[in-house]
Every structure is written in structure tokens, then in C-alpha cells.
mmCIF file of C-alpha atoms in Angstrom:
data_model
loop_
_atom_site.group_PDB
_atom_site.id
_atom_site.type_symbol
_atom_site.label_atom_id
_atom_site.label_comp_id
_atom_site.label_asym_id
_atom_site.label_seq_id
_atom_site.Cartn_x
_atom_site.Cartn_y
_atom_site.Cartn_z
ATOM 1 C CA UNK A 1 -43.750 94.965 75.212
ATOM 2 C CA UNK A 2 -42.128 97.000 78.603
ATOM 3 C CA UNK A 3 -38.929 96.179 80.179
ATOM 4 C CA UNK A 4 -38.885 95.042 83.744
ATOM 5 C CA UNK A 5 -39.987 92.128 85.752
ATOM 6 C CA UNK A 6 -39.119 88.849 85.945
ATOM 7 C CA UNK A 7 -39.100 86.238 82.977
ATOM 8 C CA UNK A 8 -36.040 87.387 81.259
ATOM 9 C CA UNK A 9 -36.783 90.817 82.280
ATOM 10 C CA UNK A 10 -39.701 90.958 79.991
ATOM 11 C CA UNK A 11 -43.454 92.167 81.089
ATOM 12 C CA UNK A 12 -45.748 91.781 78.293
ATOM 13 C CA UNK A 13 -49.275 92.385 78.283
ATOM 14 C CA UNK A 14 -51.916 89.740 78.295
ATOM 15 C CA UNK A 15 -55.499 89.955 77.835
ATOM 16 C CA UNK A 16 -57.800 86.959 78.346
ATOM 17 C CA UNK A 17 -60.966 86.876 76.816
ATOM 18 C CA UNK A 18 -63.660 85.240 78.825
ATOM 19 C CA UNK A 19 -66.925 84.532 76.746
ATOM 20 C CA UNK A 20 -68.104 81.271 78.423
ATOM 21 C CA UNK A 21 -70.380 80.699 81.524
ATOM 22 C CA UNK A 22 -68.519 79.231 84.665
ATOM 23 C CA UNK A 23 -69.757 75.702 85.407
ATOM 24 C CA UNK A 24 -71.188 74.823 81.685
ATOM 25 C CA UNK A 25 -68.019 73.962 80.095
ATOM 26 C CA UNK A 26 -64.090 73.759 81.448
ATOM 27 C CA UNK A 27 -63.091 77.019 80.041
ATOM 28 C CA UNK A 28 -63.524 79.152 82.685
ATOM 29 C CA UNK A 29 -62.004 77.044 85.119
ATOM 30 C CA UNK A 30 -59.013 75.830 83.226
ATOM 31 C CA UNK A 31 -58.680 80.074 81.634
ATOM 32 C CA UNK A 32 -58.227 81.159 85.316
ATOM 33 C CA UNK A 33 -55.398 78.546 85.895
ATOM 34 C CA UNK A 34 -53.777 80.096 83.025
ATOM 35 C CA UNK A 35 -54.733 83.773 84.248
ATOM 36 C CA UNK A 36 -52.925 83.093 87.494
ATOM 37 C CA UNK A 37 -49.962 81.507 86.000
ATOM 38 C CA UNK A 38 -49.701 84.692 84.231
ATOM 39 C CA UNK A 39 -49.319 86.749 87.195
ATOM 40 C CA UNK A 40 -47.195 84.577 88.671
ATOM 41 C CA UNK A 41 -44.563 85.120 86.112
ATOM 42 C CA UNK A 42 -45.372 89.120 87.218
ATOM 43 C CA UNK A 43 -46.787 89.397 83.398
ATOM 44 C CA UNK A 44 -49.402 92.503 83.203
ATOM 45 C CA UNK A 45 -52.384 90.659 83.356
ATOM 46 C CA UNK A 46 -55.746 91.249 82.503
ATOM 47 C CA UNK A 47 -59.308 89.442 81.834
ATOM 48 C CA UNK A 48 -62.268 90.484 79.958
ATOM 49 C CA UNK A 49 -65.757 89.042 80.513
ATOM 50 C CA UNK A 50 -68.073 89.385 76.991
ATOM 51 C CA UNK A 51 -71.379 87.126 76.116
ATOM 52 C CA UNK A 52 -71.998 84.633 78.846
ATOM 53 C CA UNK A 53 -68.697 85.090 80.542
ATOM 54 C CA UNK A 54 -70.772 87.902 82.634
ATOM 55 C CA UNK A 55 -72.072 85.294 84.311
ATOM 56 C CA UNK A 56 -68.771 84.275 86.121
ATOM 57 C CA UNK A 57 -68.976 87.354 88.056
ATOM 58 C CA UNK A 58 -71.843 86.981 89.975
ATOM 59 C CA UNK A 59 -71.750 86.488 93.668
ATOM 60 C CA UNK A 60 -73.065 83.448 95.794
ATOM 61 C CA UNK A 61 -72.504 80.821 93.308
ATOM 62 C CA UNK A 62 -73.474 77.572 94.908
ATOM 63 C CA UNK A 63 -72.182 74.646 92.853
ATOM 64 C CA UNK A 64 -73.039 71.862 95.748
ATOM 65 C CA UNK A 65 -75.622 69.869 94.135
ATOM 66 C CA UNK A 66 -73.802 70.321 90.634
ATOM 67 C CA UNK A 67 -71.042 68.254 92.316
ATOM 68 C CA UNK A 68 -68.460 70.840 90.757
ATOM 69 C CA UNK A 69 -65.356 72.799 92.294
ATOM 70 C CA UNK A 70 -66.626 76.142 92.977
ATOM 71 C CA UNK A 71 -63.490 77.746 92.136
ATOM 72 C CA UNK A 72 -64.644 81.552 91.361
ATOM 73 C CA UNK A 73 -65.418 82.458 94.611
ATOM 74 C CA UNK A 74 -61.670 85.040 94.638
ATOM 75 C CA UNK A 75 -63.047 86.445 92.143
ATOM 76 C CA UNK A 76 -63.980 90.183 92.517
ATOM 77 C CA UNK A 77 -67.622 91.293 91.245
ATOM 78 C CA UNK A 78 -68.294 93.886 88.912
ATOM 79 C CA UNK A 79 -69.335 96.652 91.744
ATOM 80 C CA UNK A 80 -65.556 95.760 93.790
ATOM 81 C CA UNK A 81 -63.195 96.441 90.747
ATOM 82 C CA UNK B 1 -41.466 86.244 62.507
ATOM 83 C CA UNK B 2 -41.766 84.521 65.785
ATOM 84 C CA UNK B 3 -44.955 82.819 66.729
ATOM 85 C CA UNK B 4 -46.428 80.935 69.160
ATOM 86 C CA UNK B 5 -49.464 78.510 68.885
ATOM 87 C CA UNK B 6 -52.092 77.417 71.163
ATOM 88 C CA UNK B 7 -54.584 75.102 70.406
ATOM 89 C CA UNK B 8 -57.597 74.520 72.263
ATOM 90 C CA UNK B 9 -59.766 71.943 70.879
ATOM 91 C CA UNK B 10 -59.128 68.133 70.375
ATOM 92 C CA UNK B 11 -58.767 66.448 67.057
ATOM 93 C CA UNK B 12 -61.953 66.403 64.492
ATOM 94 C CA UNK B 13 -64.810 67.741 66.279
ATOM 95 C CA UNK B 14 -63.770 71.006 65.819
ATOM 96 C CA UNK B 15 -61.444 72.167 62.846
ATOM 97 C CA UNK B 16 -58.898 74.619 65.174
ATOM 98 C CA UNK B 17 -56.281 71.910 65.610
ATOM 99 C CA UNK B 18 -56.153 71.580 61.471
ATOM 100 C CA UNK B 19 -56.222 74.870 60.763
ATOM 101 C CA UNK B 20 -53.114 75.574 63.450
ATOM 102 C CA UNK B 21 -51.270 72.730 61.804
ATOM 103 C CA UNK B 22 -52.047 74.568 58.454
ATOM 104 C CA UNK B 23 -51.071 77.973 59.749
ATOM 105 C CA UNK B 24 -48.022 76.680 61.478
ATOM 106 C CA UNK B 25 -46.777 74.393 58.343
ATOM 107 C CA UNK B 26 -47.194 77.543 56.055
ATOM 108 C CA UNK B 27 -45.297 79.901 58.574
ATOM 109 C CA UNK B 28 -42.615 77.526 58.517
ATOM 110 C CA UNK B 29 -42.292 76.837 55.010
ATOM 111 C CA UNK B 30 -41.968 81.127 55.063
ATOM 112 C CA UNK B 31 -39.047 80.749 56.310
ATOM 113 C CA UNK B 32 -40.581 82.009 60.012
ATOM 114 C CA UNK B 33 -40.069 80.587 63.544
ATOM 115 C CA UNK B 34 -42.322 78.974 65.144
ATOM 116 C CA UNK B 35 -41.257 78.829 68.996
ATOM 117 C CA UNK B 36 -43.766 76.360 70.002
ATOM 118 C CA UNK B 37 -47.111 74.956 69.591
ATOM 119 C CA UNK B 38 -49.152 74.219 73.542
ATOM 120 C CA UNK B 39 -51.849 72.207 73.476
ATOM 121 C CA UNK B 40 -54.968 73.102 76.020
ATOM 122 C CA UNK B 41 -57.838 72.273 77.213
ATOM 123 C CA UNK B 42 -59.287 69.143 74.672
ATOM 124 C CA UNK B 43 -56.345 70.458 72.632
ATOM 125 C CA UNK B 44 -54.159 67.672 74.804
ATOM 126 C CA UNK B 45 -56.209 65.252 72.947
ATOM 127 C CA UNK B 46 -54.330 66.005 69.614
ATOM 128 C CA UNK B 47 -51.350 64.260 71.549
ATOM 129 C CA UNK B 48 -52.449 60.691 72.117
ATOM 130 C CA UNK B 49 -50.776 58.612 69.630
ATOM 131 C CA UNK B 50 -53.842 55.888 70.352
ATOM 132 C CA UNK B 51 -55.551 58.167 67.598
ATOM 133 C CA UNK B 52 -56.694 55.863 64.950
ATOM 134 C CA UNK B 53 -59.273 57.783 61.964
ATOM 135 C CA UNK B 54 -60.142 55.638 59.275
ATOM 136 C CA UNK B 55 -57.586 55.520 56.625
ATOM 137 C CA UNK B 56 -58.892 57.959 54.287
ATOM 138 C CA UNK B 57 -59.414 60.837 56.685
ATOM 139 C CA UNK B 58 -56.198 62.851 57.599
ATOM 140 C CA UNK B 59 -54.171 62.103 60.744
ATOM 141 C CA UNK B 60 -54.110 64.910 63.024
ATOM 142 C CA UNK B 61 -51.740 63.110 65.718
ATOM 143 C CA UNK B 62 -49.283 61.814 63.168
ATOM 144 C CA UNK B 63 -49.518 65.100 61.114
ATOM 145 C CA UNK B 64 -48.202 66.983 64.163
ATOM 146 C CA UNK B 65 -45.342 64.230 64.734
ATOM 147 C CA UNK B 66 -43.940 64.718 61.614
ATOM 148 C CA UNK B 67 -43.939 68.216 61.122
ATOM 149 C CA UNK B 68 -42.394 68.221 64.545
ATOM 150 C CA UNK B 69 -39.902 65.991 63.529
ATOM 151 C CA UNK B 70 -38.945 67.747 60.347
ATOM 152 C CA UNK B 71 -38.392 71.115 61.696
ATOM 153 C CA UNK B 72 -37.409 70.209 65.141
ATOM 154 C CA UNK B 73 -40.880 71.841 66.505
ATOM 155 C CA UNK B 74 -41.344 72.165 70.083
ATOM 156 C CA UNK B 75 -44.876 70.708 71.289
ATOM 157 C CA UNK B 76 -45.772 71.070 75.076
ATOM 158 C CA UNK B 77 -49.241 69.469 76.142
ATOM 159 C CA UNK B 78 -50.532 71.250 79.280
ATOM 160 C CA UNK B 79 -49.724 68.744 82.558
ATOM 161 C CA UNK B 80 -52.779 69.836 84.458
ATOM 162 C CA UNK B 81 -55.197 69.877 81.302
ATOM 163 C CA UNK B 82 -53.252 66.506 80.618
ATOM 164 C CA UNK B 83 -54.017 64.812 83.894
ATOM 165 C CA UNK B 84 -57.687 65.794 83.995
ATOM 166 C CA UNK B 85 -58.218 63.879 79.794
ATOM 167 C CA UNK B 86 -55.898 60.943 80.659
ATOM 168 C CA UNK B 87 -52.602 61.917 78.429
ATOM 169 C CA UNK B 88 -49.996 60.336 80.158
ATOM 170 C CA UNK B 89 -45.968 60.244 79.349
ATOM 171 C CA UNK B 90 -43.787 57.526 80.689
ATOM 172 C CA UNK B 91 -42.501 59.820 83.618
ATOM 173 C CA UNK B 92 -46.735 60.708 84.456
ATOM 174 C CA UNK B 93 -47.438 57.090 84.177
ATOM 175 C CA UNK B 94 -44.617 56.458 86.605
ATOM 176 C CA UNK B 95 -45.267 59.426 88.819
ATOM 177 C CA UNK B 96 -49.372 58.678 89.139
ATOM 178 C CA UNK B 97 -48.792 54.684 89.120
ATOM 179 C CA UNK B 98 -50.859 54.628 86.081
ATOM 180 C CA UNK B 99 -50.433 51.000 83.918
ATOM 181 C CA UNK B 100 -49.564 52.536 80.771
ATOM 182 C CA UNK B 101 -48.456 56.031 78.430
ATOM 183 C CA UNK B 102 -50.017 57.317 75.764
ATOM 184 C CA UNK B 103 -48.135 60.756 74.455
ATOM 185 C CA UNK B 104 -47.328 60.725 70.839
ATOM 186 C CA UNK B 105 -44.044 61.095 68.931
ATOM 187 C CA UNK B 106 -42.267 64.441 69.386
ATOM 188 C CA UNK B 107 -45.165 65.872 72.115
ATOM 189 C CA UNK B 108 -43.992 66.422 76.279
ATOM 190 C CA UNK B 109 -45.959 67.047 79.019
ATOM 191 C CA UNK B 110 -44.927 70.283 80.722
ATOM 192 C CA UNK B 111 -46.358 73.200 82.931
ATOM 193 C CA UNK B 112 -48.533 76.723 82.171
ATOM 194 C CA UNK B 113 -45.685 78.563 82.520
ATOM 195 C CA UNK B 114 -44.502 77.288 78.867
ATOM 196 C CA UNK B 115 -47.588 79.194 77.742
ATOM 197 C CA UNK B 116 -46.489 82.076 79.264
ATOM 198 C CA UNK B 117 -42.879 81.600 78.187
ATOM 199 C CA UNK B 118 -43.600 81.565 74.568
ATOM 200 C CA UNK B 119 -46.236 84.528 74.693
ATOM 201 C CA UNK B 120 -42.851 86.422 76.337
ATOM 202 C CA UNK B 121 -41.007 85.378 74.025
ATOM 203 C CA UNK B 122 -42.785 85.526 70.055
ATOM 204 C CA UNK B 123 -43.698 88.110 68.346
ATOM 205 C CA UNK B 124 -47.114 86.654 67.866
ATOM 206 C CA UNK B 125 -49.082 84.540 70.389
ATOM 207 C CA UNK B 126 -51.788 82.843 67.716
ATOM 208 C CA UNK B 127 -54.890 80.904 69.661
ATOM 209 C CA UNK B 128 -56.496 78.441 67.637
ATOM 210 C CA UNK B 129 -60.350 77.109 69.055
ATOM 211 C CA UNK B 130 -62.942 78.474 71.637
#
């Protein structure tokens, strides 16, 4: 835990763990809501993709015909971070 | 101590919600703190009190109520998680003209940031389910 920020002045450091596939199940959609919450409380903020959570990082996702929100597309691939 | 508790599975498919009510029951009886418990994901599901297992199984729902009522715990179900599984409070029901409630004794509907707020503020952020 580091002084400084906002939130009662407290940073702390969270990791999020990210071990599911975007589109099979809610976790991925409903982790980033919690990911960006996170940074908007100017918490140090950081995500880790393991197992099938690679998968959320690939580019040109097309969920159309799955009738689902494509919500990763602000995410940055592998080869940009 | 000060902990925090997430859960993030509903009620009897998967075992995370019992074994946070175990862990959080034992930390209190310890003589720790425990800050508050947020439900997420299916975890809202722990807070409808239309939960009705057969009589000889445990009751998750009522189990939380009452350990919430006997040491004053705070438990926040996610809004947004909340909205998308159909828990509703009186104020949501209002709010989204929905025809009824459905929260259980001693749960509230509230925002992420009381996630974050808690992981600020314990000692120990504990994550309970997938």
C-alpha cells in the first residue's frame, strides 16, 4: 500500500486475473467493468490474461451474429502494450 | 484483521458462497473485522430472499441475513450485476418501474466503487468463486 491519490489518499495495487474467454461466459465482460472502476478511483491497476483469457486479446472480434456486446474492442493487443 | 469478501457465484451450484459464509463467520467469531462482504456476478443471486431449498438443505440467503444481523455486517450486491439477474430493492423497483422487490434482509444494492472501497480499505481483499 503507497500514499497518494484519491480515495482517502490511498493507492493500492490491484491485480485482476483474467482466465476466461470473452463471449463464453460474463466474466470477462462484467471483470472489465470492475477493472475500469478501479482506475477510476486512480487505484494502480493491472490485469493478467492466463488459460483462455488469451483469447480476449485478439484483434477483430466480430460478435454480430452471436448477438453479444462486443465490448473488448479498447482493449490493447499483446504486440501494442 | 480487516477483510473484505467477494463472492462470485450464486447459491448451490457452486460451493464459493458457503465457504465465504464459513470463512467470514469464523473470522468474526476471531474476534476480526470483516468490512464487508460484495456480491458479483451470479454472486447477486445469494441476495434474493425468494430463495426457497428444501427444508433439510442449508439456507444460504437466510444464513447471510442473520449473520448480518448479528454482527451488524455490511452486504452490498453489485447494482449493474444486479440489474442484468433481476435483484431488485424497493428504490430499483421504483426507479426501473418494475412490479415488485426481491433483496433479502440486511443486503443493499450499491455501486463497483464499494468493491474498490473495501479493497482500499482491509487488510485482506478475499475472492470467493471463478
Amino acid at each position: 500500500m503507497e500514499e497518494g491519490g484519491s480515495s482517502g489518499g490511498v493507492t493500492k495495487k490491484f491485480m485482476y486475473i483474467n482466465r476466461r474467454a470473452p463471449y463464453g461466459t460474463i466474466y470477462a465482460l462484467e471483470g472489465l467493468e470492475v477493472v475500469l472502476i478501479g482506475a477510476a478511483f486512480e487505484q494502480d491497476v493491472s490485469m493478467v490474461f492466463l488459460d483462455d483469457g488469451v483469447f480476449q486479446l485478439k484483434k477483430g472480434q466480430n460478435t454480430e451474429e452471436a448477438e453479444m456486446k462486443n465490448f473488448f474492442t479498447g482493449l490493447p493487443s499483446p504486440g501494442d502494450v | 484483521m480487516k477483510f473484505g469478501i467477494v463472492v462470485n457465484e450464486g447459491p448451490y451450484t457452486h460451493e464459493a458462497s458457503d465457504t465465504a459464509y464459513q470463512f467470514s463467520k469464523a473470522a468474526l467469531e476471531k474476534g476480526h473485522e470483516v468490512l464487508r462482504v460484495f456480491f458479483y456476478h451470479d454472486g447477486v443471486n445469494n441476495g434474493t430472499r425468494l430463495t426457497t431449498p428444501p427444508q433439510d438443505d442449508r439456507h444460504i440467503t437466510n444464513r447471510w441475513s442473520e449473520l448480518a444481523e448479528q454482527h451488524g455486517l455490511d452486504l452490498v450486491v453489485c447494482i449493474a450485476a444486479a440489474q442484468r439477474r433481476g435483484i431488485v430493492d424497493p428504490d430499483e423497483a421504483k426507479r426501473q418501474g418494475k412490479d415488485a422487490n426481491n433483496i433479502a434482509s440486511g443486503f443493499r444494492i450499491s455501486g463497483l466503487g464499494q468493491l474498490i472501497e473495501v479493497g482500499i480499505q482491509a487488510d485482506r481483499l478475499m475472492v470467493f468463486g471463478d
